[in-house]
Amino acid sequence: MERLEIVCRHIDRLSVQKERVIIAIDGKCASGKTTLAAQLSEKYDCNVFRMDDFFLRPEQRTQERYMQIGGNVDYERFNEEVLLPLLSGSAFSYRPFDCQTFTLGAPESAPVKKLNIVEGTYSMHPYFSDPYHLKLLMTVDPDTQRRRILERPAFLHERFFTQWIPLENDYFEKLRIADKADLIL
């Protein structure tokens, strides 16, 4: 069965049981997280929140911060601006990080929706406790990951291979993220 069908079965079951459903799609870069979130948003009326909108601001980019497992994402701001308001059940807005200016962008509205998807590496970080009704972990073999990354803009390749992938691997291994997942795809 295709991964989209499997995930939809779980979402449909949870939608009957819960007033609001919050799912996490975590996984290695180039594993298909964004693609799956896009497929789900075509099928369902939902909010999609991207961990990429919570990159560290310049003043947070310290050696001490990068030494933290999962510390290369602004999980404190994500918790305050997205998770806590989402759990309260009311509409809210948040400010995504703008990679062009290295500042916070204009506020984006997040209306109340039955289904809410948090997509991106570090979405299952233990800092968040366990706010999710369904936790998905996307996997990819190293050769496919490398091929997919090389299809992305060339100026990013070195950062993926020398910084981001090693930091992600530490996160997955040291925090045992696979053990927290409901489904591994």
CSV table of C-alpha atoms in Angstrom, one decimal:
chain,number,residue,atom,x,y,z
A,1,MET,CA,0.0,0.0,0.0
A,2,GLU,CA,1.3,3.5,-0.9
A,3,ARG,CA,2.5,5.6,2.0
A,4,LEU,CA,-0.1,8.3,1.3
A,5,GLU,CA,-2.9,5.8,1.7
A,6,ILE,CA,-1.5,4.4,4.9
A,7,VAL,CA,-1.2,7.8,6.4
A,8,CYS,CA,-4.7,8.8,5.3
A,9,ARG,CA,-6.2,5.8,6.9
A,10,HIS,CA,-4.6,6.8,10.2
A,11,ILE,CA,-5.7,10.5,9.8
A,12,ASP,CA,-9.3,9.4,9.0
A,13,ARG,CA,-9.4,7.2,12.0
A,14,LEU,CA,-8.1,9.9,14.3
A,15,SER,CA,-10.4,12.5,12.8
A,16,VAL,CA,-13.4,10.5,14.0
A,17,GLN,CA,-11.9,10.2,17.5
A,18,LYS,CA,-10.5,13.6,18.0
A,19,GLU,CA,-11.8,17.2,17.8
A,20,ARG,CA,-8.4,18.3,16.4
A,21,VAL,CA,-5.6,16.2,15.0
A,22,ILE,CA,-2.0,17.2,15.1
A,23,ILE,CA,0.6,15.1,13.3
A,24,ALA,CA,4.4,15.3,13.0
A,25,ILE,CA,6.3,14.4,9.8
A,26,ASP,CA,9.9,14.1,10.9
A,27,GLY,CA,12.8,12.6,9.0
A,28,LYS,CA,16.1,13.1,7.3
A,29,CYS,CA,16.5,15.7,4.7
A,30,ALA,CA,15.4,14.6,1.2
A,31,SER,CA,13.3,11.8,2.6
A,32,GLY,CA,10.0,13.1,1.3
A,33,LYS,CA,8.6,15.0,4.2
A,34,THR,CA,7.6,18.1,2.3
A,35,THR,CA,6.2,16.0,-0.5
A,36,LEU,CA,4.0,14.0,1.9
A,37,ALA,CA,2.8,17.2,3.6
A,38,ALA,CA,1.9,18.7,0.2
A,39,GLN,CA,0.0,15.5,-0.8
A,40,LEU,CA,-1.9,15.6,2.5
A,41,SER,CA,-2.7,19.3,2.2
A,42,GLU,CA,-4.2,18.6,-1.3
A,43,LYS,CA,-6.5,15.9,0.2
A,44,TYR,CA,-7.4,17.6,3.5
A,45,ASP,CA,-8.3,21.1,4.6
A,46,CYS,CA,-5.4,21.5,7.0
A,47,ASN,CA,-2.7,23.7,8.3
A,48,VAL,CA,0.9,22.9,7.5
A,49,PHE,CA,3.6,24.3,9.7
A,50,ARG,CA,7.2,23.9,8.5
A,51,MET,CA,10.1,23.5,10.9
A,52,ASP,CA,12.2,25.3,8.1
A,53,ASP,CA,10.3,28.4,9.1
A,54,PHE,CA,12.0,28.2,12.5
A,55,PHE,CA,15.7,28.4,11.6
A,56,LEU,CA,17.9,30.0,14.2
A,57,ARG,CA,18.1,33.8,14.0
A,58,PRO,CA,21.7,35.1,13.6
A,59,GLU,CA,22.0,36.0,17.3
A,60,GLN,CA,21.1,32.4,18.3
A,61,ARG,CA,23.8,30.8,16.1
A,62,THR,CA,26.4,30.1,18.7
A,63,GLN,CA,28.8,27.2,19.2
A,64,GLU,CA,27.0,26.4,22.4
A,65,ARG,CA,23.6,26.2,20.6
A,66,TYR,CA,25.0,24.0,17.9
A,67,MET,CA,26.4,21.7,20.5
A,68,GLN,CA,22.8,20.9,21.7
A,69,ILE,CA,21.2,17.9,20.0
A,70,GLY,CA,18.6,19.5,17.7
A,71,GLY,CA,19.8,22.9,18.7
A,72,ASN,CA,20.0,24.2,15.1
A,73,VAL,CA,16.3,24.9,15.1
A,74,ASP,CA,14.5,27.5,17.1
A,75,TYR,CA,12.3,25.0,19.0
A,76,GLU,CA,11.6,27.5,21.8
A,77,ARG,CA,9.9,29.9,19.3
A,78,PHE,CA,8.1,27.1,17.5
A,79,ASN,CA,6.7,26.0,20.8
A,80,GLU,CA,5.6,29.5,21.8
A,81,GLU,CA,4.3,30.7,18.5
A,82,VAL,CA,2.8,27.5,17.0
A,83,LEU,CA,2.4,24.4,19.4
A,84,LEU,CA,1.0,26.1,22.5
A,85,PRO,CA,-1.5,28.2,20.5
A,86,LEU,CA,-2.4,25.2,18.4
A,87,LEU,CA,-3.0,23.1,21.5
A,88,SER,CA,-5.2,25.8,22.9
A,89,GLY,CA,-7.6,25.4,19.9
A,90,SER,CA,-7.7,29.1,18.8
A,91,ALA,CA,-6.6,30.9,15.7
A,92,PHE,CA,-3.1,32.5,15.9
A,93,SER,CA,-0.3,33.9,13.8
A,94,TYR,CA,3.4,33.2,13.7
A,95,ARG,CA,6.4,34.8,12.0
A,96,PRO,CA,8.4,32.4,9.7
A,97,PHE,CA,12.1,32.9,9.4
A,98,ASP,CA,13.1,34.6,6.1
A,99,CYS,CA,16.2,32.9,4.7
A,100,GLN,CA,16.9,35.8,2.3
A,101,THR,CA,17.1,38.5,5.0
A,102,PHE,CA,17.9,36.3,8.1
A,103,THR,CA,15.0,38.0,9.9
A,104,LEU,CA,11.5,37.1,10.9
A,105,GLY,CA,9.0,37.6,8.1
A,106,ALA,CA,5.5,39.0,8.1
A,107,PRO,CA,3.0,37.2,10.3
A,108,GLU,CA,1.2,34.3,8.8
A,109,SER,CA,-2.3,33.4,10.0
A,110,ALA,CA,-3.2,30.0,11.2
A,111,PRO,CA,-6.9,29.5,11.4
A,112,VAL,CA,-8.5,26.7,13.5
A,113,LYS,CA,-8.5,23.5,11.4
A,114,LYS,CA,-9.3,19.9,12.3
A,115,LEU,CA,-6.0,18.6,10.9
A,116,ASN,CA,-2.7,20.3,11.6
A,117,ILE,CA,0.6,19.0,10.2
A,118,VAL,CA,4.0,19.8,11.5
A,119,GLU,CA,6.5,19.0,8.8
A,120,GLY,CA,10.3,18.9,9.1
A,121,THR,CA,13.3,17.6,10.9
A,122,TYR,CA,13.2,18.2,14.6
A,123,SER,CA,9.4,18.2,14.8
A,124,MET,CA,9.6,15.3,17.3
A,125,HIS,CA,12.2,17.0,19.5
A,126,PRO,CA,11.7,16.0,23.1
A,127,TYR,CA,11.5,19.7,24.0
A,128,PHE,CA,7.9,19.6,22.8
A,129,SER,CA,7.0,16.7,25.1
A,130,ASP,CA,4.4,14.7,23.0
A,131,PRO,CA,1.7,17.0,21.5
A,132,TYR,CA,1.1,14.8,18.5
A,133,HIS,CA,-1.7,12.3,17.8
A,134,LEU,CA,0.4,10.7,15.0
A,135,LYS,CA,4.1,10.7,14.6
A,136,LEU,CA,5.6,9.8,11.2
A,137,LEU,CA,9.3,9.3,10.6
A,138,MET,CA,10.5,9.5,6.9
A,139,THR,CA,13.6,7.5,6.0
A,140,VAL,CA,15.8,7.5,3.0
A,141,ASP,CA,18.9,5.5,2.1
A,142,PRO,CA,22.2,7.5,1.8
A,143,ASP,CA,22.6,7.2,-2.0
A,144,THR,CA,19.0,8.4,-2.7
A,145,GLN,CA,19.5,11.2,-0.1
A,146,ARG,CA,22.7,12.3,-1.8
A,147,ARG,CA,21.2,12.2,-5.3
A,148,ARG,CA,18.1,14.3,-4.2
A,149,ILE,CA,20.3,16.8,-2.4
A,150,LEU,CA,22.5,17.2,-5.5
A,151,GLU,CA,19.3,18.1,-7.4
A,152,ARG,CA,18.8,21.1,-5.1
A,153,PRO,CA,20.6,24.5,-5.5
A,154,ALA,CA,24.4,24.0,-5.7
A,155,PHE,CA,25.2,26.7,-3.1
A,156,LEU,CA,23.4,24.5,-0.5
A,157,HIS,CA,25.3,21.2,-1.1
A,158,GLU,CA,28.3,21.8,1.1
A,159,ARG,CA,26.0,22.9,4.1
A,160,PHE,CA,23.9,19.8,3.7
A,161,PHE,CA,26.8,17.4,3.6
A,162,THR,CA,29.1,19.0,6.2
A,163,GLN,CA,26.7,20.6,8.6
A,164,TRP,CA,23.0,19.7,8.3
A,165,ILE,CA,23.1,16.0,7.7
A,166,PRO,CA,25.6,15.3,10.6
A,167,LEU,CA,23.5,17.4,13.0
A,168,GLU,CA,20.3,15.5,11.9
A,169,ASN,CA,22.1,12.2,12.3
A,170,ASP,CA,23.0,13.1,15.9
A,171,TYR,CA,19.4,14.1,16.5
A,172,PHE,CA,18.0,10.8,15.2
A,173,GLU,CA,20.5,8.6,16.8
A,174,LYS,CA,21.1,10.2,20.2
A,175,LEU,CA,17.5,11.1,20.9
A,176,ARG,CA,16.2,7.8,19.5
A,177,ILE,CA,13.6,9.5,17.4
A,178,ALA,CA,12.7,6.2,15.6
A,179,ASP,CA,11.5,4.8,18.9
A,180,LYS,CA,9.1,7.7,19.3
A,181,ALA,CA,7.5,7.3,15.8
A,182,ASP,CA,4.1,5.6,15.3
A,183,LEU,CA,4.9,4.9,11.6
A,184,ILE,CA,8.3,4.7,9.9
A,185,LEU,CA,7.9,5.3,6.1
